[in-house]
Coordinates of C-alpha atoms in Angstrom, one line a residue:
M3 CA 85.8 -26.4 75.5
N4 CA 88.6 -28.9 75.6
E5 CA 91.0 -27.9 72.7
Y6 CA 91.7 -31.5 71.9
L7 CA 88.1 -32.3 71.4
R8 CA 87.5 -29.1 69.4
S9 CA 90.4 -30.0 67.1
T10 CA 89.2 -33.5 66.7
L11 CA 85.6 -32.4 65.8
I12 CA 86.9 -29.8 63.3
R13 CA 89.1 -32.4 61.7
L14 CA 86.3 -35.0 61.4
C15 CA 84.0 -32.4 59.9
K16 CA 86.3 -31.2 57.1
Q17 CA 83.8 -33.1 54.9
P18 CA 80.2 -33.6 55.8
R19 CA 79.6 -36.2 58.5
S20 CA 76.6 -37.8 60.1
F21 CA 76.3 -37.8 63.9
E22 CA 76.5 -41.6 63.7
F23 CA 80.0 -41.3 62.1
I24 CA 81.2 -38.6 64.4
S25 CA 80.2 -40.4 67.6
K26 CA 81.7 -43.6 66.4
N27 CA 85.1 -41.8 65.9
L28 CA 85.3 -40.0 69.2
S29 CA 87.1 -42.7 71.2
G30 CA 84.3 -43.4 73.6
L31 CA 83.0 -39.9 74.2
D32 CA 79.5 -39.8 75.6
P33 CA 77.1 -39.1 72.7
V34 CA 75.2 -36.5 74.7
E35 CA 78.4 -34.6 75.4
A36 CA 79.4 -35.0 71.8
M37 CA 76.2 -33.4 70.6
Q38 CA 76.6 -30.6 73.1
L39 CA 80.1 -29.9 71.7
L40 CA 78.8 -29.9 68.2
R41 CA 76.0 -27.4 69.1
E42 CA 78.6 -25.2 70.8
L43 CA 80.8 -25.2 67.7
E44 CA 77.7 -24.4 65.6
T45 CA 76.8 -21.5 67.9
N46 CA 80.4 -20.2 67.5
G47 CA 80.1 -20.3 63.7
E48 CA 82.8 -23.0 63.3
L49 CA 80.4 -25.8 62.2
V50 CA 77.0 -26.0 60.4
C51 CA 74.5 -28.7 60.3
I52 CA 72.6 -29.2 57.0
N53 CA 70.3 -32.1 56.4
E54 CA 71.6 -33.8 59.6
M55 CA 75.2 -33.6 58.2
W56 CA 77.9 -31.7 60.1
C57 CA 80.6 -29.8 58.3
I58 CA 83.0 -26.9 58.7
K59 CA 81.5 -23.6 57.5
E60 CA 83.7 -23.3 54.4
V61 CA 82.3 -26.6 53.0
S62 CA 78.8 -25.4 53.5
A63 CA 79.3 -22.6 51.1
N64 CA 78.7 -25.1 48.4
A65 CA 74.9 -25.1 48.1
T66 CA 74.8 -28.7 46.9
L67 CA 76.8 -29.9 49.9
A68 CA 78.8 -32.4 48.0
L69 CA 80.2 -35.0 50.4
Y70 CA 83.7 -34.9 49.1
P71 CA 84.3 -32.2 46.5
M72 CA 87.5 -32.6 44.4
E73 CA 88.3 -35.9 46.1
S74 CA 85.4 -38.2 45.3
E75 CA 87.3 -40.8 43.3
R76 CA 90.1 -41.1 45.9
K77 CA 87.7 -41.5 48.8
I78 CA 85.3 -43.9 47.1
Q79 CA 88.2 -46.4 46.6
K80 CA 87.9 -47.2 50.3
Y81 CA 84.9 -49.3 49.3
M82 CA 85.2 -49.8 45.6
G83 CA 88.8 -50.9 44.9
Y84 CA 90.8 -49.5 42.0
F85 CA 88.1 -47.1 41.0
D86 CA 90.6 -45.0 39.0
F87 CA 91.6 -47.3 36.2
L88 CA 88.1 -48.7 35.5
K89 CA 85.5 -47.0 33.4
T90 CA 81.9 -46.4 34.7
P91 CA 80.1 -49.7 34.0
H92 CA 77.7 -49.8 31.1
P93 CA 74.4 -51.8 31.6
L94 CA 75.1 -53.8 28.4
D95 CA 78.2 -55.2 30.1
F96 CA 76.3 -56.6 33.1
E97 CA 79.2 -55.6 35.2
W98 CA 79.1 -55.7 39.0
R99 CA 82.4 -55.1 40.7
N100 CA 83.5 -56.7 44.0
S101 CA 83.8 -54.4 46.9
S102 CA 87.1 -53.8 48.6
V103 CA 85.9 -56.0 51.5
S104 CA 85.0 -58.8 49.2
L105 CA 88.3 -58.6 47.3
Q106 CA 90.3 -58.9 50.6
R107 CA 88.1 -61.8 51.8
L108 CA 88.4 -63.7 48.5
L109 CA 92.2 -63.2 48.3
G110 CA 92.5 -64.3 52.0
K111 CA 90.6 -67.4 51.2
V112 CA 92.8 -68.2 48.3
Q113 CA 96.0 -67.7 50.3
K114 CA 94.8 -70.3 52.8
L115 CA 94.3 -72.8 50.1
V116 CA 97.5 -72.4 48.1
A117 CA 101.3 -72.7 48.9
P118 CA 103.6 -69.7 48.2
N119 CA 105.1 -71.4 45.1
D120 CA 101.7 -72.4 43.5
R121 CA 100.8 -70.8 40.2
L122 CA 97.4 -69.0 40.1
L123 CA 95.2 -68.0 37.2
F124 CA 92.5 -65.3 37.3
L125 CA 89.9 -65.3 34.6
G126 CA 88.7 -61.8 34.1
M127 CA 89.2 -60.5 37.6
P128 CA 91.3 -57.4 37.2
T129 CA 90.5 -55.9 40.7
L130 CA 91.5 -59.2 42.4
F131 CA 94.7 -59.2 40.4
A132 CA 95.4 -55.6 41.4
T133 CA 94.7 -56.6 45.1
A134 CA 97.2 -59.4 44.7
I135 CA 99.8 -56.9 43.4
E136 CA 99.1 -54.5 46.2
K137 CA 99.5 -57.3 48.8
D138 CA 102.6 -58.5 47.0
L139 CA 101.7 -62.2 47.0
S140 CA 104.6 -64.5 46.5
N141 CA 102.7 -66.6 43.9
K142 CA 103.1 -66.3 40.2
I143 CA 99.7 -65.0 38.9
R144 CA 98.4 -64.7 35.4
L145 CA 95.3 -62.6 34.5
I146 CA 93.3 -63.3 31.4
E147 CA 91.6 -60.0 30.4
R148 CA 90.3 -58.8 27.0
N149 CA 89.8 -55.1 27.9
S150 CA 92.9 -53.2 26.7
P151 CA 92.3 -50.1 28.8
I152 CA 92.1 -52.2 32.0
I153 CA 95.4 -54.0 31.1
A154 CA 97.0 -50.6 30.5
G155 CA 95.8 -49.4 33.9
L156 CA 97.1 -52.5 35.6
K157 CA 100.6 -52.1 34.0
K158 CA 100.9 -48.7 35.8
I159 CA 100.6 -50.4 39.2
N160 CA 102.5 -53.6 38.4
T161 CA 106.0 -53.4 39.7
D162 CA 106.8 -57.1 39.0
P163 CA 105.5 -58.1 35.5
A164 CA 107.5 -61.3 35.6
R165 CA 105.5 -62.5 38.6
F166 CA 102.2 -60.8 37.8
Q167 CA 101.5 -61.5 34.2
T168 CA 98.6 -60.1 32.1
V169 CA 97.4 -62.0 29.0
E170 CA 95.2 -60.0 26.7
A171 CA 92.7 -62.5 25.3
D172 CA 89.1 -63.6 25.1
I173 CA 88.2 -66.4 27.5
F174 CA 85.8 -67.8 24.9
T175 CA 88.5 -68.3 22.3
L176 CA 91.8 -68.6 24.3
N177 CA 93.8 -71.8 23.7
P178 CA 94.0 -73.4 27.1
D179 CA 97.4 -75.0 26.3
T180 CA 99.0 -71.5 26.6
V181 CA 98.1 -71.1 30.2
T182 CA 98.3 -74.5 31.8
G183 CA 100.0 -75.7 35.0
N184 CA 97.9 -73.8 37.6
Y185 CA 97.1 -75.0 41.0
C186 CA 94.3 -72.5 41.5
V187 CA 91.9 -70.8 39.1
V188 CA 89.7 -68.0 40.3
M189 CA 86.9 -66.4 38.3
D190 CA 83.8 -64.4 38.5
P191 CA 81.9 -64.8 35.2
P192 CA 78.5 -63.2 34.3
W193 CA 75.8 -65.2 36.0
Y194 CA 74.5 -66.9 32.9
T195 CA 74.8 -70.5 31.7
P196 CA 76.8 -69.9 28.4
H197 CA 79.4 -67.9 30.4
F198 CA 79.6 -70.4 33.2
F199 CA 80.2 -73.3 30.9
Q200 CA 82.9 -71.5 28.9
F201 CA 84.7 -70.3 32.1
M202 CA 84.5 -73.7 33.8
W203 CA 85.7 -75.6 30.7
L204 CA 88.7 -73.3 30.4
A205 CA 89.4 -73.6 34.2
A206 CA 89.2 -77.4 34.1
K207 CA 91.6 -77.5 31.2
T208 CA 94.2 -75.2 32.8
V209 CA 94.2 -76.5 36.4
S210 CA 96.3 -79.4 37.6
I211 CA 95.0 -82.6 39.1
G212 CA 94.4 -81.9 42.8
G213 CA 94.1 -78.2 42.2
I214 CA 91.2 -76.0 42.9
V215 CA 88.7 -73.8 41.1
A216 CA 87.0 -70.9 42.9
I217 CA 84.0 -69.2 41.3
S218 CA 81.3 -66.8 42.3
A219 CA 77.7 -68.0 41.6
P220 CA 74.3 -66.4 41.9
P221 CA 72.4 -67.2 45.1
I222 CA 69.1 -69.1 45.0
N223 CA 66.7 -66.2 44.7
T224 CA 68.6 -64.4 41.9
R225 CA 66.0 -65.2 39.2
P226 CA 63.3 -67.8 38.3
N227 CA 64.7 -71.3 37.6
I228 CA 68.1 -70.4 39.1
I229 CA 68.0 -73.6 41.2
D230 CA 67.6 -75.8 38.1
E231 CA 70.4 -73.8 36.4
R232 CA 72.7 -74.4 39.3
I233 CA 72.0 -78.2 39.1
D234 CA 72.9 -78.1 35.4
W235 CA 76.1 -76.2 36.2
F236 CA 77.2 -78.7 38.9
T237 CA 76.5 -81.6 36.6
F238 CA 78.6 -80.0 33.9
C239 CA 81.4 -79.5 36.4
R240 CA 81.3 -83.2 37.3
K241 CA 81.7 -84.1 33.6
L242 CA 84.8 -81.9 33.6
G243 CA 86.4 -83.9 36.4
L244 CA 85.6 -81.3 39.0
C245 CA 84.1 -82.1 42.4
I246 CA 82.4 -79.5 44.5
E247 CA 84.3 -79.2 47.8
T248 CA 82.7 -76.2 49.6
L249 CA 79.8 -73.8 49.0
E250 CA 79.7 -70.7 51.2
P251 CA 76.5 -68.7 50.7
Q252 CA 76.7 -64.9 50.1
Q253 CA 80.4 -64.5 50.7
L254 CA 81.2 -62.0 47.9
Q255 CA 79.6 -58.6 47.9
Y256 CA 79.2 -56.4 44.8
A257 CA 79.0 -52.7 44.6
M258 CA 75.8 -51.4 43.0
P259 CA 76.9 -49.8 39.7
F260 CA 75.7 -46.4 38.7
F261 CA 73.3 -47.7 36.1
E262 CA 71.5 -49.8 38.7
F263 CA 71.4 -46.9 41.1
N264 CA 69.5 -44.9 38.4
A265 CA 67.3 -47.9 37.6
L266 CA 66.2 -48.5 41.2
R267 CA 65.5 -44.8 41.7
A268 CA 63.4 -44.7 38.6
A269 CA 61.5 -47.7 40.0
G270 CA 60.9 -45.8 43.2
I271 CA 63.3 -47.8 45.3
K272 CA 65.5 -45.6 47.5
N273 CA 66.1 -47.3 50.8
I274 CA 68.6 -50.0 49.8
L275 CA 72.2 -50.7 50.7
P276 CA 74.9 -50.3 48.1
F277 CA 76.2 -53.8 48.6
W278 CA 73.0 -55.7 48.8
R279 CA 73.9 -58.1 46.0
K280 CA 76.1 -61.0 47.2
G281 CA 77.5 -64.1 45.4
D282 CA 77.9 -67.6 46.7
L283 CA 81.6 -68.8 46.8
L284 CA 82.0 -72.2 45.3
I285 CA 85.3 -74.2 45.6
F286 CA 85.8 -77.2 43.2
R287 CA 88.6 -79.7 43.3
K288 CA 89.9 -81.3 40.1
V289 CA 89.8 -85.1 40.9
E290 CA 90.5 -86.5 37.4
E291 CA 91.6 -85.5 33.9
V292 CA 88.7 -85.6 31.5
S293 CA 88.8 -84.6 27.8
I294 CA 85.5 -83.1 26.5
D295 CA 85.0 -80.7 23.7
R296 CA 84.7 -77.0 24.4
P297 CA 81.0 -76.0 24.7
E298 CA 79.6 -74.6 21.5
H299 CA 79.4 -70.8 21.5
T300 CA 78.5 -68.6 18.6
L301 CA 80.6 -65.6 18.5
I302 CA 78.3 -62.7 17.8
Q303 CA 79.7 -59.5 16.3
S304 CA 78.9 -56.7 18.6
E305 CA 75.9 -54.7 17.4
W306 CA 76.8 -51.7 19.5
A307 CA 79.3 -48.9 18.8
E308 CA 80.4 -46.9 21.8
R309 CA 81.5 -43.3 22.2
E310 CA 82.3 -41.4 25.4
Y311 CA 80.9 -37.9 25.7
N312 CA 81.6 -35.7 28.8
T313 CA 82.3 -38.9 30.9
T314 CA 79.0 -40.6 29.8
R315 CA 79.4 -43.8 27.9
I316 CA 76.9 -43.9 25.0
R317 CA 76.3 -47.0 23.0
V318 CA 74.5 -47.0 19.6
K319 CA 73.1 -50.1 18.0
I320 CA 74.4 -50.5 14.5
S321 CA 71.4 -51.5 12.4
T322 CA 71.6 -54.5 10.1
E323 CA 69.1 -52.8 7.9
K324 CA 70.1 -50.2 5.3
E325 CA 70.4 -46.8 6.9
T326 CA 68.2 -44.1 5.4
S327 CA 70.1 -41.7 3.3
N328 CA 68.1 -38.8 4.6
T329 CA 70.3 -37.5 7.5
D330 CA 67.7 -34.8 8.3
N331 CA 65.3 -37.6 9.4
F332 CA 66.4 -37.9 13.0
E333 CA 63.8 -38.3 15.7
F334 CA 63.8 -39.7 19.2
E335 CA 61.0 -42.0 20.5
P336 CA 60.7 -42.3 24.3
L337 CA 60.5 -45.9 25.5
V338 CA 59.9 -45.4 29.2
K339 CA 58.7 -42.5 31.4
G340 CA 61.7 -40.3 32.3
D341 CA 63.9 -42.3 29.8
I342 CA 65.6 -44.3 32.5
L343 CA 64.8 -48.1 32.3
P344 CA 63.6 -48.9 35.8
T345 CA 65.3 -52.4 35.9
V346 CA 68.6 -54.1 35.1
S347 CA 67.0 -57.5 34.2
S348 CA 68.0 -59.0 30.9
R349 CA 64.5 -60.4 30.7
D350 CA 62.8 -57.1 30.3
E351 CA 61.0 -56.9 26.9
R352 CA 61.6 -53.2 26.5
R353 CA 65.3 -53.9 25.8
K354 CA 64.5 -55.2 22.3
N355 CA 63.5 -51.7 21.1
V356 CA 66.5 -49.8 22.3
N357 CA 69.1 -48.5 19.9
V358 CA 70.7 -45.8 22.1
W359 CA 71.8 -46.6 25.6
T360 CA 73.7 -44.6 28.1
S361 CA 75.8 -45.6 31.1
G362 CA 73.1 -44.0 33.3
N363 CA 70.6 -46.6 32.0
R364 CA 68.8 -44.2 29.8
I365 CA 67.3 -45.8 26.7
F366 CA 66.0 -44.4 23.5
K367 CA 64.8 -45.5 20.1
C368 CA 65.8 -43.1 17.3
T369 CA 66.0 -42.9 13.5
N370 CA 69.5 -42.9 12.1
P371 CA 71.2 -43.7 15.4
Q372 CA 74.6 -43.7 13.6
E373 CA 74.2 -39.9 13.3
I374 CA 75.0 -39.8 17.0
I375 CA 78.3 -41.5 16.4
R376 CA 79.1 -39.1 13.6
T377 CA 78.1 -36.1 15.7
I378 CA 80.4 -37.1 18.6
D379 CA 83.3 -37.8 16.2
N380 CA 82.9 -34.4 14.6
I381 CA 82.8 -32.7 18.0
V382 CA 86.0 -34.5 19.0
R383 CA 87.7 -33.5 15.7
D384 CA 86.4 -29.9 16.0
N385 CA 84.6 -30.3 12.6
D386 CA 81.6 -28.2 11.6
L387 CA 78.3 -29.6 12.6
S388 CA 75.2 -29.8 10.4
E389 CA 71.9 -28.4 11.7
V390 CA 70.8 -31.9 12.7
Q391 CA 74.1 -32.6 14.5
M392 CA 73.8 -29.3 16.4
Q393 CA 70.4 -30.5 17.7
I394 CA 72.0 -33.8 18.6
K395 CA 74.8 -32.0 20.4
I396 CA 72.2 -30.1 22.5
W397 CA 70.6 -33.4 23.4
L398 CA 74.0 -34.9 24.3
D399 CA 74.9 -31.9 26.5
L400 CA 71.5 -32.2 28.3
I401 CA 71.9 -36.0 28.9
T402 CA 75.5 -35.8 30.0
E403 CA 74.8 -32.9 32.4
L404 CA 72.0 -35.0 34.0
E405 CA 74.1 -38.0 34.3
T406 CA 77.1 -36.2 35.7
A407 CA 74.9 -34.8 38.5
E408 CA 73.4 -38.2 39.1
F409 CA 76.8 -39.9 39.2
N410 CA 77.9 -37.4 41.8
E411 CA 74.8 -38.3 43.8
Y412 CA 75.6 -41.9 43.4
L413 CA 79.2 -41.4 44.8
E414 CA 77.9 -39.4 47.7
W415 CA 75.3 -42.1 48.5
I416 CA 77.9 -45.0 48.3
Y417 CA 80.3 -43.1 50.5
Y418 CA 77.8 -42.0 53.1
E419 CA 76.2 -45.4 53.4
M420 CA 79.4 -47.2 53.8
E421 CA 80.8 -44.7 56.3
R422 CA 77.6 -45.0 58.2
Q423 CA 77.9 -48.8 58.4
T424 CA 81.7 -49.1 59.0
D425 CA 82.5 -51.1 62.2

């Protein structure tokens, strides 16, 4: 065997690879010949093929055949940018993150629309902000972000804080006068009317006449009545002095979060692409200065308390009713078969009964849910646990063990599918 080809194949298979990937990366080698070489290396004991995945023999010693042991987060960043400083999304956040391809596309679009000395404002788009830092854009850019851990993560990669500024604030309450003078505002709010109105109002207040506002919007089949919603949105934008300039369908792709991965599997859906969800890119131009009041929005105190346990984010609903004083009264009531809610729709009626929710989309109803918070706090502080808390700890260990394994499967799936489809 040609030593060059042998070396190339061994290098490619240092982690499990499909034949599609291998043949694509052999610089034009005939696929028949490539398969013959792989079979020869298999016969020699240098490679093995398990579940149609080729890898060096040392990797195959792991019975689970993890696609990238010890390096999963580093490798996944190829498709999901800045994976390291963002927590695993929780279903209650309705958080879908742009893929790396989408971030590059959006930033490239923005660069074509602005001059090097224009000021930019990003509303709640930390990964786009990080991409701008990485590409060292000449523009001054401000990011409005309310998540303190994300801001802390951004500061670690920000080498020019004078040019790339972070403002820790809530978009729903921020005084627009503190962030005016922008030629371009870019945002990606949750795809719901109250959020759209708040984001657009702030954008219109902070962008200069003649400037642009770029926003991601849900495509026309996202949910019932979305067409009517979009008409209402565009009408509101006109009242703000914004005129729609371009609408590019399905330009921004989103990585399926872990909680949706679990939900779809629970629903029996397996053959789906990681980035099937795409947003329409809308560009508005500010054509006149209009003064209208900020849309009314009732600030709701969060009903959920969160703790992280063995990498699983667990949220517990804080009851408005008086908690029972009997801490021995602690029981779980299953709400769905297998405990994983088989949907991510906010319209699902089963959501109303949930008072314990994990980042893997597991839902429960239990008595005294606050006891879960106390148990985790006691574990962290190395305090003694009551008998009930010991039972809760056993439950927590089981749930987090399941979700750790599922999360690793999720990472493998994302990486494999995107490697398989890479041009």
